[in-house]
Coordinates of C-alpha atoms in Angstrom, one line a residue:
Chain D
X1 CA 17.4 -41.1 12.8
X2 CA 17.5 -40.1 9.2
X3 CA 16.3 -36.6 8.3
X4 CA 15.6 -35.7 4.7
X5 CA 17.0 -32.2 4.1
X6 CA 16.6 -29.8 1.2
X7 CA 18.3 -26.4 0.7
X8 CA 16.6 -23.8 -1.6
X9 CA 17.7 -20.8 -3.5
X10 CA 21.2 -19.4 -2.9
X11 CA 21.8 -21.2 0.4
X12 CA 25.2 -23.0 0.4
X13 CA 25.9 -22.6 -3.3
X14 CA 27.8 -25.5 -4.9
X15 CA 26.6 -28.1 -2.4
X16 CA 24.0 -30.8 -3.0
X17 CA 20.5 -29.5 -2.7
X18 CA 19.1 -32.6 -1.1
X19 CA 20.8 -34.9 1.4
X20 CA 19.9 -37.3 4.2
X21 CA 21.4 -36.6 7.6
X22 CA 21.7 -39.5 10.1
X23 CA 21.3 -37.8 13.5
X24 CA 22.5 -39.7 16.5
X25 CA 20.6 -37.6 19.1
X26 CA 17.7 -35.1 19.1
X27 CA 18.9 -31.8 17.8
X28 CA 17.4 -28.4 17.1
X29 CA 16.9 -26.8 13.7
X30 CA 19.7 -24.4 14.5
X31 CA 22.1 -27.3 15.4
X32 CA 21.2 -29.0 12.1
X33 CA 22.0 -25.9 10.2
X34 CA 25.4 -25.8 11.8
X35 CA 25.9 -29.4 11.0
X36 CA 25.3 -28.5 7.3
X37 CA 27.7 -25.6 7.5
X38 CA 24.8 -23.2 7.0
X39 CA 24.7 -19.9 8.9
X40 CA 21.2 -20.0 10.5
X41 CA 20.9 -16.2 10.0
X42 CA 20.9 -16.8 6.2
X43 CA 17.7 -18.8 6.5
X44 CA 14.5 -16.8 6.1
X45 CA 12.1 -19.7 6.4
X46 CA 12.4 -23.2 7.8
X47 CA 9.8 -25.9 7.4
X48 CA 9.4 -29.3 8.8
X49 CA 7.0 -31.5 6.9
X50 CA 5.6 -28.4 5.2
X51 CA 4.9 -26.5 8.4
X52 CA 6.9 -23.4 9.3
X53 CA 9.2 -23.9 12.3
X54 CA 11.6 -21.9 14.4
X55 CA 15.4 -22.4 14.9
X56 CA 15.0 -23.7 18.4
X57 CA 12.5 -26.4 17.5
X58 CA 13.7 -29.9 17.9
X59 CA 13.9 -31.9 14.6
X60 CA 11.6 -34.9 14.9
X61 CA 12.7 -38.3 13.5
X62 CA 12.3 -39.2 9.9
X63 CA 11.0 -35.8 8.8
X64 CA 11.6 -33.5 5.8
X65 CA 13.4 -30.4 6.8
X66 CA 13.8 -27.5 4.4
X67 CA 15.8 -24.3 4.6
X68 CA 14.9 -21.3 2.5
X69 CA 16.7 -18.0 2.0
X70 CA 14.9 -14.7 2.7
X71 CA 12.1 -14.3 0.2
X72 CA 9.3 -11.9 -0.5
X73 CA 5.9 -12.5 -2.1
X74 CA 5.1 -10.6 -5.3
Chain V
X1 CA 0.5 19.3 -12.8
X2 CA -2.5 18.6 -15.1
X3 CA -5.1 16.2 -16.2
X4 CA -5.6 15.1 -19.8
X5 CA -9.3 14.4 -20.6
X6 CA -10.0 12.3 -23.7
X7 CA -13.5 12.4 -24.9
X8 CA -14.2 9.4 -27.1
X9 CA -17.7 10.6 -28.0
X10 CA -16.4 13.6 -29.8
X11 CA -12.8 12.3 -30.4
X12 CA -11.4 15.3 -28.7
X13 CA -8.8 15.9 -26.0
X14 CA -8.7 18.6 -23.4
X15 CA -6.0 19.7 -20.9
X16 CA -7.1 20.7 -17.5
X17 CA -5.2 22.2 -14.6
X18 CA -5.2 19.9 -11.7
X19 CA -7.9 20.7 -9.1
X20 CA -6.2 21.5 -5.8
X21 CA -8.1 18.8 -4.0
X22 CA -6.2 16.2 -6.1
X23 CA -2.7 17.6 -5.3
X24 CA -1.8 14.9 -2.8
X25 CA -3.1 12.1 -4.9
X26 CA -1.4 9.8 -7.4
X27 CA -1.8 6.4 -8.9
X28 CA -4.4 4.3 -7.1
X29 CA -5.4 7.1 -4.7
X30 CA -6.3 9.4 -7.6
X31 CA -8.1 6.6 -9.4
X32 CA -10.2 5.9 -6.3
X33 CA -11.1 9.6 -5.8
X34 CA -12.0 10.1 -9.5
X35 CA -14.1 7.0 -9.6
X36 CA -16.0 8.0 -6.5
X37 CA -16.6 11.6 -7.8
X38 CA -17.1 11.1 -11.5
X39 CA -18.4 7.6 -12.2
X40 CA -22.0 6.5 -11.4
X41 CA -21.1 3.5 -9.2
X42 CA -23.9 1.3 -10.8
X43 CA -23.0 2.1 -14.4
X44 CA -22.3 -0.5 -17.0
X45 CA -18.5 -1.1 -16.7
X46 CA -18.3 -1.5 -20.5
X47 CA -20.7 1.4 -21.2
X48 CA -20.2 5.1 -21.9
X49 CA -20.4 6.3 -18.3
X50 CA -17.4 4.4 -17.0
X51 CA -14.0 6.0 -17.3
X52 CA -10.5 4.5 -17.9
X53 CA -7.9 6.3 -15.8
X54 CA -4.2 6.1 -16.4
X55 CA -2.2 7.6 -13.6
X56 CA 1.5 7.5 -12.6
X57 CA 2.3 7.3 -8.9
X58 CA 3.3 10.3 -6.9
X59 CA 7.0 9.4 -7.4
X60 CA 6.6 8.7 -11.1
X61 CA 9.3 10.5 -13.2
X62 CA 11.3 11.6 -10.2
X63 CA 14.1 9.0 -10.5
X64 CA 13.3 7.0 -7.4
X65 CA 14.4 3.4 -8.0
X66 CA 11.5 1.0 -8.6
X67 CA 9.0 3.8 -8.3
X68 CA 7.8 4.1 -11.9
X69 CA 4.9 1.8 -11.9
X70 CA 1.8 2.9 -13.8
X71 CA -1.7 2.6 -12.3
X72 CA -4.7 2.0 -14.5
X73 CA -8.2 2.0 -13.1
X74 CA -11.9 2.0 -13.8
X75 CA -15.0 0.3 -12.6
X76 CA -14.2 -3.3 -13.2
X77 CA -16.3 -5.4 -15.6
X78 CA -15.1 -8.5 -13.7
X79 CA -15.8 -7.5 -10.1
X80 CA -18.4 -4.8 -10.6
X81 CA -16.4 -2.7 -8.2
X82 CA -13.4 -0.4 -8.2
X83 CA -10.2 -1.7 -9.9
X84 CA -6.7 -0.5 -10.0
X85 CA -4.0 -2.6 -11.7
X86 CA -0.5 -1.5 -12.1
X87 CA 2.4 -2.4 -14.4
X88 CA 6.1 -1.8 -14.5
X89 CA 7.8 -0.5 -17.6
X90 CA 8.5 3.1 -18.7
X91 CA 5.0 4.5 -18.8
X92 CA 4.8 5.7 -15.2
X93 CA 8.2 7.4 -15.6
X94 CA 7.3 9.0 -18.9
X95 CA 3.9 10.4 -17.7
X96 CA 5.5 11.6 -14.5
X97 CA 8.1 13.5 -16.4
X98 CA 5.3 15.2 -18.4
X99 CA 3.9 16.4 -15.0
X100 CA 0.7 14.6 -16.0
X101 CA -1.4 13.4 -13.1
X102 CA -3.7 11.3 -15.2
X103 CA -5.2 10.6 -18.5
X104 CA -8.9 10.2 -18.1
X105 CA -10.6 8.4 -21.0
X106 CA -14.3 9.1 -21.1
X107 CA -17.4 8.3 -23.2
X108 CA -17.6 5.9 -26.1
X109 CA -17.3 6.5 -29.9
X110 CA -20.5 6.2 -31.9
X111 CA -18.8 4.2 -34.6
X112 CA -17.1 0.9 -33.8
X113 CA -13.7 2.1 -34.8
X114 CA -10.4 2.0 -32.9
X115 CA -8.1 5.0 -32.2
X116 CA -4.8 5.6 -30.7
X117 CA -3.9 8.4 -28.3
X118 CA -0.5 10.1 -29.0
X119 CA 0.8 12.2 -26.1
X120 CA 3.8 14.6 -26.2
X121 CA 4.8 17.3 -23.7
X122 CA 2.7 20.0 -25.3
X123 CA 0.0 18.1 -27.1
X124 CA -2.2 15.1 -27.4
X125 CA -4.2 13.8 -30.3
X126 CA -6.5 10.9 -31.2
X127 CA -5.6 9.2 -34.5
X128 CA -7.3 6.3 -36.3
X129 CA -5.8 3.0 -35.3
X130 CA -6.4 1.7 -38.9
X131 CA -4.7 -1.6 -39.5
X132 CA -3.8 -2.1 -35.9
X133 CA -7.3 -3.4 -35.3
X134 CA -7.3 -7.2 -34.6
X135 CA -3.6 -7.3 -33.8
X136 CA -2.1 -8.7 -30.7
X137 CA -0.1 -6.6 -28.2
X138 CA 3.3 -7.6 -29.6
X139 CA 2.5 -6.7 -33.2
X140 CA 0.7 -3.5 -32.1
X141 CA 3.7 -2.4 -30.1
X142 CA 6.1 -3.2 -32.9
X143 CA 4.1 -1.2 -35.4
X144 CA 3.8 1.8 -33.2
X145 CA 7.4 1.8 -32.2
X146 CA 8.3 1.6 -35.8
X147 CA 6.1 4.7 -36.5
X148 CA 6.9 6.8 -33.4
X149 CA 10.4 5.7 -32.6
X150 CA 12.0 3.0 -30.4
X151 CA 12.1 5.2 -27.3
X152 CA 8.4 5.9 -27.1
X153 CA 6.2 4.1 -24.6
X154 CA 3.3 2.1 -25.8
X155 CA 0.2 1.0 -23.7
X156 CA -2.0 -1.3 -25.7
X157 CA -4.7 -4.0 -25.8
X158 CA -4.8 -7.2 -27.8
X159 CA -7.7 -9.0 -29.3
X160 CA -9.2 -9.8 -25.9
X161 CA -9.7 -6.2 -25.1
X162 CA -11.2 -5.5 -28.5
X163 CA -13.7 -8.4 -27.9
X164 CA -14.5 -6.8 -24.5
X165 CA -13.6 -10.0 -22.7
X166 CA -13.6 -9.4 -19.0
X167 CA -10.3 -11.2 -18.5
X168 CA -8.5 -8.7 -20.8
X169 CA -5.5 -6.8 -19.6
X170 CA -3.4 -3.9 -20.8
X171 CA 0.2 -4.2 -21.9
X172 CA 2.9 -1.6 -21.4
X173 CA 6.4 -1.5 -22.9
X174 CA 9.5 -1.3 -20.7
X175 CA 13.2 -0.7 -21.0
X176 CA 14.8 -1.7 -24.3
X177 CA 12.8 -4.1 -26.3
X178 CA 10.4 -5.2 -23.6
X179 CA 6.8 -5.4 -24.7
X180 CA 5.1 -7.2 -21.9
X181 CA 4.5 -5.5 -18.6
X182 CA 0.9 -6.0 -17.9
X183 CA -1.7 -4.2 -15.8
X184 CA -3.4 -7.5 -15.6
X185 CA -6.2 -7.7 -13.2
X186 CA -9.8 -6.8 -13.3
X187 CA -10.6 -6.8 -17.0
X188 CA -9.3 -3.3 -17.6
X189 CA -8.4 -4.2 -21.2
X190 CA -12.1 -4.6 -21.9
X191 CA -12.8 -1.1 -20.6
X192 CA -10.1 0.2 -22.9
X193 CA -11.6 -1.7 -25.7
X194 CA -15.0 -0.4 -24.9
X195 CA -13.7 3.1 -25.3
X196 CA -12.4 2.3 -28.8
X197 CA -8.9 2.9 -27.7
X198 CA -6.3 0.5 -29.1
X199 CA -3.2 2.1 -27.7
X200 CA -1.7 5.1 -26.0
X201 CA 1.7 6.3 -27.3
X202 CA 3.9 8.5 -25.1
X203 CA 6.7 10.3 -26.7
X204 CA 9.8 10.0 -24.6
X205 CA 12.1 12.0 -26.7
X206 CA 10.7 15.3 -25.4
X207 CA 10.0 14.2 -21.9
X208 CA 11.5 16.6 -19.3
X209 CA 12.7 16.2 -15.7
X210 CA 10.4 17.0 -12.8
X211 CA 11.0 19.8 -10.3
X212 CA 11.8 19.3 -6.6
X213 CA 10.6 21.4 -3.7
X214 CA 13.6 20.4 -1.6
X215 CA 16.2 18.7 -3.8
X216 CA 18.6 18.1 -0.9
X217 CA 16.0 16.3 1.2
X218 CA 14.8 14.3 -1.8
X219 CA 18.3 13.2 -2.9
X220 CA 19.2 12.2 0.7
X221 CA 16.1 10.1 1.1
X222 CA 16.5 8.4 -2.3
X223 CA 20.1 7.6 -1.6
X224 CA 19.2 6.0 1.7
X225 CA 16.3 4.1 0.1
X226 CA 18.4 2.8 -2.7
X227 CA 21.1 1.7 -0.3
X228 CA 18.6 -0.1 1.8
X229 CA 17.3 -2.0 -1.2
X230 CA 20.8 -3.1 -2.2
X231 CA 21.5 -4.2 1.4
X232 CA 18.4 -6.2 1.7
X233 CA 19.1 -10.0 1.7
X234 CA 16.0 -10.6 -0.4
X235 CA 16.5 -7.9 -3.0
X236 CA 20.2 -7.1 -3.3
X237 CA 22.5 -8.5 -6.0
X238 CA 22.8 -11.8 -4.0
X239 CA 19.1 -11.9 -3.2
X240 CA 16.7 -14.4 -4.5
X241 CA 14.4 -11.9 -6.2
X242 CA 17.3 -10.7 -8.3
X243 CA 18.8 -14.1 -9.0
X244 CA 15.6 -16.1 -9.6
X245 CA 12.9 -13.4 -10.2
X246 CA 9.5 -13.6 -8.6
X247 CA 9.7 -17.4 -9.1
X248 CA 12.2 -17.5 -6.2
X249 CA 9.2 -18.4 -4.0
X250 CA 7.8 -21.3 -6.0
X251 CA 9.6 -23.9 -3.9
X252 CA 8.5 -22.4 -0.6
X253 CA 4.9 -21.9 -1.6
X254 CA 4.7 -25.5 -2.7
X255 CA 6.4 -26.6 0.5
X256 CA 3.9 -24.8 2.8
X257 CA 1.1 -26.4 0.8
X258 CA -0.3 -23.3 -0.9
X259 CA 0.7 -23.8 -4.6
X260 CA -2.5 -23.9 -6.7
X261 CA -2.5 -27.3 -8.2
X262 CA -5.1 -28.8 -10.6
X263 CA -7.7 -26.2 -10.2
X264 CA -6.9 -25.5 -6.6
X265 CA -7.5 -29.2 -5.6
X266 CA -4.1 -29.5 -3.8
X267 CA -1.5 -27.2 -2.4
X268 CA 1.4 -29.4 -3.5
X269 CA 2.5 -30.2 -7.0
X270 CA 4.6 -33.3 -7.5
X271 CA 6.5 -31.6 -10.4
X272 CA 7.1 -28.3 -8.5
X273 CA 10.9 -28.7 -8.6
X274 CA 10.7 -28.2 -12.4
X275 CA 8.9 -24.9 -11.9
X276 CA 11.2 -23.3 -9.3
X277 CA 13.1 -20.1 -9.9
X278 CA 16.3 -22.0 -9.3
X279 CA 15.5 -24.4 -12.2
X280 CA 14.4 -21.5 -14.4
X281 CA 17.6 -19.7 -13.9
X282 CA 19.6 -22.7 -14.9
X283 CA 17.6 -23.2 -18.1
X284 CA 17.8 -19.5 -19.1
X285 CA 21.5 -19.2 -18.5
X286 CA 22.2 -22.5 -20.3
X287 CA 20.2 -21.4 -23.3
X288 CA 21.5 -17.8 -23.5
X289 CA 18.5 -16.0 -22.2
X290 CA 18.6 -13.1 -19.8
X291 CA 18.3 -13.0 -16.0
X292 CA 18.4 -10.0 -13.6
X293 CA 17.2 -7.3 -15.9
X294 CA 15.0 -4.4 -15.0
X295 CA 11.6 -3.2 -16.3
X296 CA 11.8 0.3 -14.9
X297 CA 14.5 2.9 -15.3
X298 CA 16.8 2.9 -12.3
X299 CA 15.5 -0.2 -10.6
X300 CA 18.2 -1.8 -8.4
X301 CA 16.4 -5.0 -7.8
X302 CA 16.2 -6.2 -11.4
X303 CA 14.0 -9.3 -11.1
X304 CA 13.1 -9.6 -14.7
X305 CA 14.1 -12.4 -17.1
X306 CA 13.9 -13.3 -20.8
X307 CA 12.9 -17.0 -21.1
X308 CA 14.2 -18.5 -24.3
X309 CA 13.8 -21.9 -26.1
X310 CA 16.5 -24.5 -26.7
X311 CA 17.7 -22.6 -29.7
X312 CA 18.0 -19.4 -27.7
X313 CA 15.0 -17.8 -29.3
X314 CA 12.9 -15.7 -26.9
X315 CA 9.6 -17.2 -25.9
X316 CA 8.5 -14.7 -23.3
X317 CA 9.8 -12.1 -20.9
X318 CA 9.3 -12.0 -18.1
X319 CA 8.1 -15.4 -16.8
X320 CA 6.7 -14.7 -13.3
X321 CA 5.6 -16.7 -10.3
X322 CA 1.9 -16.0 -10.6
X323 CA 1.9 -17.1 -14.2
X324 CA 3.9 -20.2 -13.3
X325 CA 1.4 -21.1 -10.6
X326 CA -1.8 -20.5 -12.6
X327 CA -0.7 -21.6 -16.0
X328 CA 1.7 -24.3 -14.6
X329 CA 0.8 -26.3 -11.5
X330 CA -2.8 -25.2 -11.6
X331 CA -3.1 -26.9 -15.0
X332 CA -0.9 -29.9 -14.0
X333 CA 1.9 -28.6 -16.3
X334 CA 5.4 -29.2 -14.9
X335 CA 7.5 -27.9 -17.8
X336 CA 8.5 -24.2 -17.9
X337 CA 8.7 -24.3 -21.7
X338 CA 5.0 -25.1 -21.8
X339 CA 4.2 -22.4 -19.3
X340 CA 6.2 -19.8 -21.2
X341 CA 4.4 -20.6 -24.4
X342 CA 1.0 -20.2 -22.8
X343 CA 2.3 -17.0 -21.2
X344 CA 3.3 -15.6 -24.6
X345 CA -0.2 -16.4 -26.0
X346 CA -1.9 -14.6 -23.1
X347 CA 0.4 -11.6 -23.4
X348 CA -0.2 -11.4 -27.1
X349 CA -4.0 -11.6 -26.9
X350 CA -3.9 -9.2 -23.9
X351 CA -5.2 -11.6 -21.3
X352 CA -4.5 -11.7 -17.6
X353 CA -2.5 -14.9 -17.0
X354 CA -4.0 -15.4 -13.5
X355 CA -7.6 -15.1 -14.6
X356 CA -7.0 -17.1 -17.7
X357 CA -5.1 -19.9 -15.9
X358 CA -7.9 -20.2 -13.4
X359 CA -10.5 -20.3 -16.2
X360 CA -8.5 -23.0 -18.0
X361 CA -8.4 -25.0 -14.7
X362 CA -12.1 -24.8 -14.5
X363 CA -12.5 -25.8 -18.1
X364 CA -10.3 -28.8 -17.6
X365 CA -12.4 -29.8 -14.7
X366 CA -15.4 -29.6 -17.0
X367 CA -13.6 -32.0 -19.5
X368 CA -12.5 -29.5 -22.2
X369 CA -8.8 -30.3 -21.9
X370 CA -6.6 -32.5 -19.7
X371 CA -4.3 -31.7 -16.8
X372 CA -0.7 -31.9 -17.8
X373 CA -1.5 -32.1 -21.6
X374 CA -0.1 -29.0 -23.1
X375 CA -1.6 -29.5 -26.6
X376 CA -5.2 -29.8 -25.3
X377 CA -4.7 -26.8 -23.0
X378 CA -3.1 -24.6 -25.7
X379 CA -5.9 -25.7 -28.1
X380 CA -8.5 -24.2 -25.8
X381 CA -6.5 -21.1 -25.2
X382 CA -6.1 -20.5 -28.9
X383 CA -9.8 -20.4 -29.2
X384 CA -9.8 -17.0 -27.4
X385 CA -8.3 -15.3 -30.5
X386 CA -10.4 -17.4 -32.8
X387 CA -13.5 -15.9 -31.1
X388 CA -15.3 -19.3 -30.5
X389 CA -17.9 -19.5 -27.8
X390 CA -15.5 -21.6 -25.6
X391 CA -12.7 -19.1 -26.3
X392 CA -14.8 -16.2 -25.2
X393 CA -15.8 -18.0 -22.0
X394 CA -12.2 -18.5 -21.1
X395 CA -11.4 -14.9 -22.0
X396 CA -14.2 -13.8 -19.6
X397 CA -12.5 -15.4 -16.7
X398 CA -13.0 -18.2 -14.2
X399 CA -16.4 -17.3 -12.8
X400 CA -18.1 -17.0 -16.1
X401 CA -16.4 -20.2 -17.3
X402 CA -17.6 -22.1 -14.2
X403 CA -21.1 -20.8 -14.4
X404 CA -21.6 -21.7 -18.0
X405 CA -19.8 -25.1 -17.8
X406 CA -21.5 -26.1 -14.6
X407 CA -18.4 -26.2 -12.4
X408 CA -18.9 -25.2 -8.7
X409 CA -15.2 -25.3 -7.8
X410 CA -14.3 -21.8 -9.0
X411 CA -11.4 -20.2 -7.1
X412 CA -12.5 -16.6 -7.1
X413 CA -13.8 -13.8 -4.9
X414 CA -15.7 -10.7 -6.0
X415 CA -15.8 -12.3 -9.5
X416 CA -12.0 -12.3 -9.8
X417 CA -9.8 -15.4 -9.9
X418 CA -7.4 -16.1 -7.0
X419 CA -3.7 -15.7 -7.7
X420 CA -0.9 -18.2 -6.8
X421 CA -1.6 -18.7 -3.1
X422 CA -4.4 -21.1 -1.9
X423 CA -6.2 -19.2 0.9
X424 CA -6.7 -22.4 2.9
X425 CA -3.0 -22.7 3.8
X426 CA -2.1 -19.1 3.6
X427 CA -5.1 -17.7 5.5
X428 CA -3.8 -14.1 5.6
X429 CA -4.1 -14.0 1.9
X430 CA -7.6 -15.5 2.2
X431 CA -8.6 -12.6 4.4
X432 CA -7.3 -10.1 1.8
X433 CA -9.1 -11.9 -1.0
X434 CA -12.3 -11.8 1.1
X435 CA -12.2 -8.2 2.1
X436 CA -10.1 -6.1 -0.4
X437 CA -12.1 -3.8 -2.5
X438 CA -10.0 -5.2 -5.4
X439 CA -11.3 -8.8 -4.9
X440 CA -8.9 -11.7 -5.0
X441 CA -5.7 -9.9 -5.6
X442 CA -2.4 -10.8 -3.9
X443 CA -1.0 -7.3 -4.6
X444 CA -3.7 -5.8 -2.4
X445 CA -2.2 -7.4 0.7
X446 CA 0.1 -10.4 0.4
X447 CA 0.7 -12.2 3.7
X448 CA 3.4 -14.5 2.3
X449 CA 6.1 -12.2 3.3
X450 CA 4.7 -11.9 6.8
X451 CA 4.8 -15.6 7.5
X452 CA 7.2 -15.0 10.4
X453 CA 4.8 -12.7 12.1
X454 CA 1.6 -14.7 11.8
X455 CA 1.4 -18.5 11.3
X456 CA -0.1 -19.0 7.8
X457 CA -2.2 -21.9 9.0
X458 CA -3.7 -20.2 12.0
X459 CA -6.7 -18.0 12.3
X460 CA -5.5 -15.8 15.0
X461 CA -3.9 -12.5 13.9
X462 CA -4.9 -12.8 10.2
X463 CA -7.5 -10.0 10.4
X464 CA -5.1 -7.5 11.8
X465 CA -2.3 -8.6 9.4
X466 CA -4.4 -8.2 6.3
X467 CA -5.5 -4.7 7.3
X468 CA -1.9 -3.7 7.9
X469 CA -0.9 -5.1 4.5
X470 CA -3.8 -3.5 2.7
X471 CA -2.8 -0.1 4.0
X472 CA 0.8 -0.6 2.9
X473 CA -0.4 -1.7 -0.5
X474 CA -2.4 1.4 -0.9
X475 CA 0.7 3.4 -0.3
X476 CA 2.8 1.4 -2.8
X477 CA 0.1 1.7 -5.5
X478 CA -0.4 5.4 -4.9
X479 CA 3.3 6.3 -5.1
X480 CA 4.2 4.0 -7.9
X481 CA 6.5 1.9 -5.8
X482 CA 7.0 -1.7 -6.8
X483 CA 5.9 -4.3 -4.2
X484 CA 9.3 -5.7 -4.0
X485 CA 10.8 -2.4 -3.0
X486 CA 8.6 -2.1 0.1
X487 CA 10.9 -3.3 2.9
X488 CA 12.8 0.0 3.4
X489 CA 9.7 2.1 3.6
X490 CA 7.9 -0.4 5.9
X491 CA 10.9 -0.4 8.2
X492 CA 11.2 3.4 8.1
X493 CA 8.1 5.2 6.8
X494 CA 10.0 8.4 7.2
X495 CA 11.9 7.5 4.1
X496 CA 8.7 7.7 2.0
X497 CA 7.6 10.9 3.8
X498 CA 11.0 12.5 3.1
X499 CA 10.9 11.5 -0.6
X500 CA 7.3 13.0 -0.9
X501 CA 8.2 16.1 1.0
X502 CA 11.4 16.6 -1.0
X503 CA 9.5 16.2 -4.3
X504 CA 6.4 18.3 -3.4
X505 CA 7.2 20.3 -0.2
X506 CA 4.1 19.2 1.6
X507 CA 5.6 19.1 5.1
X508 CA 3.9 15.7 5.7
X509 CA 4.4 13.6 8.8
X510 CA 4.2 9.9 9.1
X511 CA 0.6 10.3 10.4
X512 CA -0.3 12.3 7.3
X513 CA 1.0 9.5 5.1
X514 CA -0.8 6.8 7.1
X515 CA -4.1 8.8 6.8
X516 CA -3.7 9.2 3.1
X517 CA -3.2 5.5 2.7
X518 CA -6.3 4.7 4.7
X519 CA -8.3 7.2 2.7
X520 CA -7.6 5.2 -0.4
X521 CA -9.2 2.2 1.0
X522 CA -12.1 4.2 2.5
X523 CA -12.9 5.7 -1.0
X524 CA -12.7 2.3 -2.7
X525 CA -14.9 0.6 -0.1
X526 CA -17.4 3.4 -0.5
X527 CA -17.4 3.1 -4.3
X528 CA -18.1 -0.6 -4.0
X529 CA -20.8 -0.1 -1.5
X530 CA -22.5 2.4 -3.8
X531 CA -22.0 0.0 -6.7
X532 CA -24.1 -2.6 -4.8
X533 CA -21.3 -4.9 -3.7
X534 CA -22.2 -6.8 -0.6
X535 CA -20.3 -8.8 2.0
X536 CA -21.5 -12.0 0.3
X537 CA -19.8 -11.0 -2.9
X538 CA -16.4 -10.8 -1.2
X539 CA -16.6 -14.2 0.5
X540 CA -14.2 -17.1 -0.1
X541 CA -16.1 -19.8 -2.2
X542 CA -18.1 -22.2 -0.1
X543 CA -16.1 -25.3 -1.3
X544 CA -12.9 -23.8 0.2
X545 CA -14.6 -23.7 3.6
X546 CA -15.6 -27.4 3.3
X547 CA -13.1 -29.2 1.1
X548 CA -9.8 -29.9 2.9
X549 CA -6.7 -29.0 1.0
X550 CA -3.8 -31.4 0.8
X551 CA -1.2 -31.8 2.3
X552 CA -2.3 -30.1 5.5
X553 CA -5.9 -31.0 5.1
X554 CA -7.0 -27.5 6.0
X555 CA -10.1 -25.5 5.1
X556 CA -10.5 -21.7 5.1
X557 CA -11.9 -21.3 8.6
X558 CA -11.5 -17.6 9.3
X559 CA -14.9 -16.7 10.7
X560 CA -17.2 -14.2 8.9
X561 CA -17.1 -12.0 12.0
X562 CA -13.3 -11.6 11.5
X563 CA -13.8 -10.7 7.9
X564 CA -16.6 -8.3 8.6
X565 CA -14.5 -6.4 11.1
X566 CA -11.3 -6.1 9.1
X567 CA -11.9 -2.4 8.4
X568 CA -13.4 -1.5 11.7
X569 CA -10.3 0.4 12.8
X570 CA -9.7 1.9 9.3

């Protein structure tokens, strides 16, 4: 299943911000982060289709998955 | 410590020793107390009985990183209630070093002439503003710096304040050549204009250092505090706030569906990628602008930028998230150059970019400009300085604009426009907008940073979250601490207690600090009650309870019973 992924801010500098991962089996957000080479602890916010999610949530098919660094509102 | 009273009736100044009951108060806390004790709550906010209060926080001038914000307050002509707005820059530090608790501007001159107030350590005097009348904040600042020296601090209003437009703000200078730190919300620039005061100049050259009751305790706490800031992944040298400024959150707010878009008709903007902090950084660095500079002395976060055009010529500094949201996506503009140019115009006229952006969105909905069309939008904005009827409407903010132009979809509570978070998809902010004595003001209790504690789309827990955030905000605004510097003192309130005890020798406990913060809100709520503000005035607009917001198709559904009980445990 294809998952549309976007990285924001200073996460994994020097790598493409957007990519499509073809996942062969259901995986969690944490596993997806590892597949990307991203330390899950560096992510302050994860969203799937615009809704905040946790690291242990399973990534649904054909979704948009975003990883954000730690942020603070002004 | 002392107060400086400025009598605009007689054009006289008077120094007063600080009454003992005000010893523990600074910034917003002192403003709330003075408003409650000295201003008739039902007075005309632009009349002679209102007072403009300029007060550094408790830590102003003491050298604490990011703790030099200046609070300015009065009865608001926009909300009809209490208002405190604060700004970075050098003013809080300069007044703190003068051991000046507050400048209280009273009365109204009999002649419609403008004055400036010049403050030095031992003296203060009112002087005719002369040819400064009619100038914008940039030119006003340049003239005054030319006259009083490059190191002085200037607090000024533009044409909007002179016209008594209720969206007018107050500009403060910062480090180096910065001229645009704004105490933006609540129409306080109009109050300053109503006093016939064009500017306050504070002489830095003679400013002294403050004294400390327990220097060792103070230094230790400040060192820990600064180290915590540097270590914080959000705020340190590798953190998004430093790298991308406040615009670091643009992508996330858009993704969660809370980015005001086309007069708050959607929470997603299709061109949001062009407005992100990451994109802004690339543009600024490629063009030779500045990133990661500071507005206040000693700040270790340094979130400020200088946005420049393709030729490297400065347009505006600093370009911030709230401005990007309200003058960008809210107007359908997906180009940072356009947003920066509108930002400059607002700064120069002395207009709150949030209020003005919301008013322009309403005007677009009424057909006076077009979404995404910079020229049509800029044309309407320029009318503010030209003094046309439409320009004055825009300058008076979103509610007045909507009322006159017949638009019902006005994103405001308590007469004040909402900032860059739609309350339907960030419901904690909605609770703050609908209960804070400040009206719709994200700085009064912003739930965006607490999204991991309470689901932004859920109702459950928002009431308790908003109260907690509002109490924290009262502390920040009373001590002069920047919002971004809050994580260390939230994680360990003893840090703040130690800094205050080290500075003043109060022997406070955490419980004392907590009570002091709560007292700020109690005083503000009491002032508003006496001013005639009712629960209905605070409410989220009806259309936001009925009109689903894309992409999550959510309404603001926090029940009134939750809103009415936010302060039950205060």
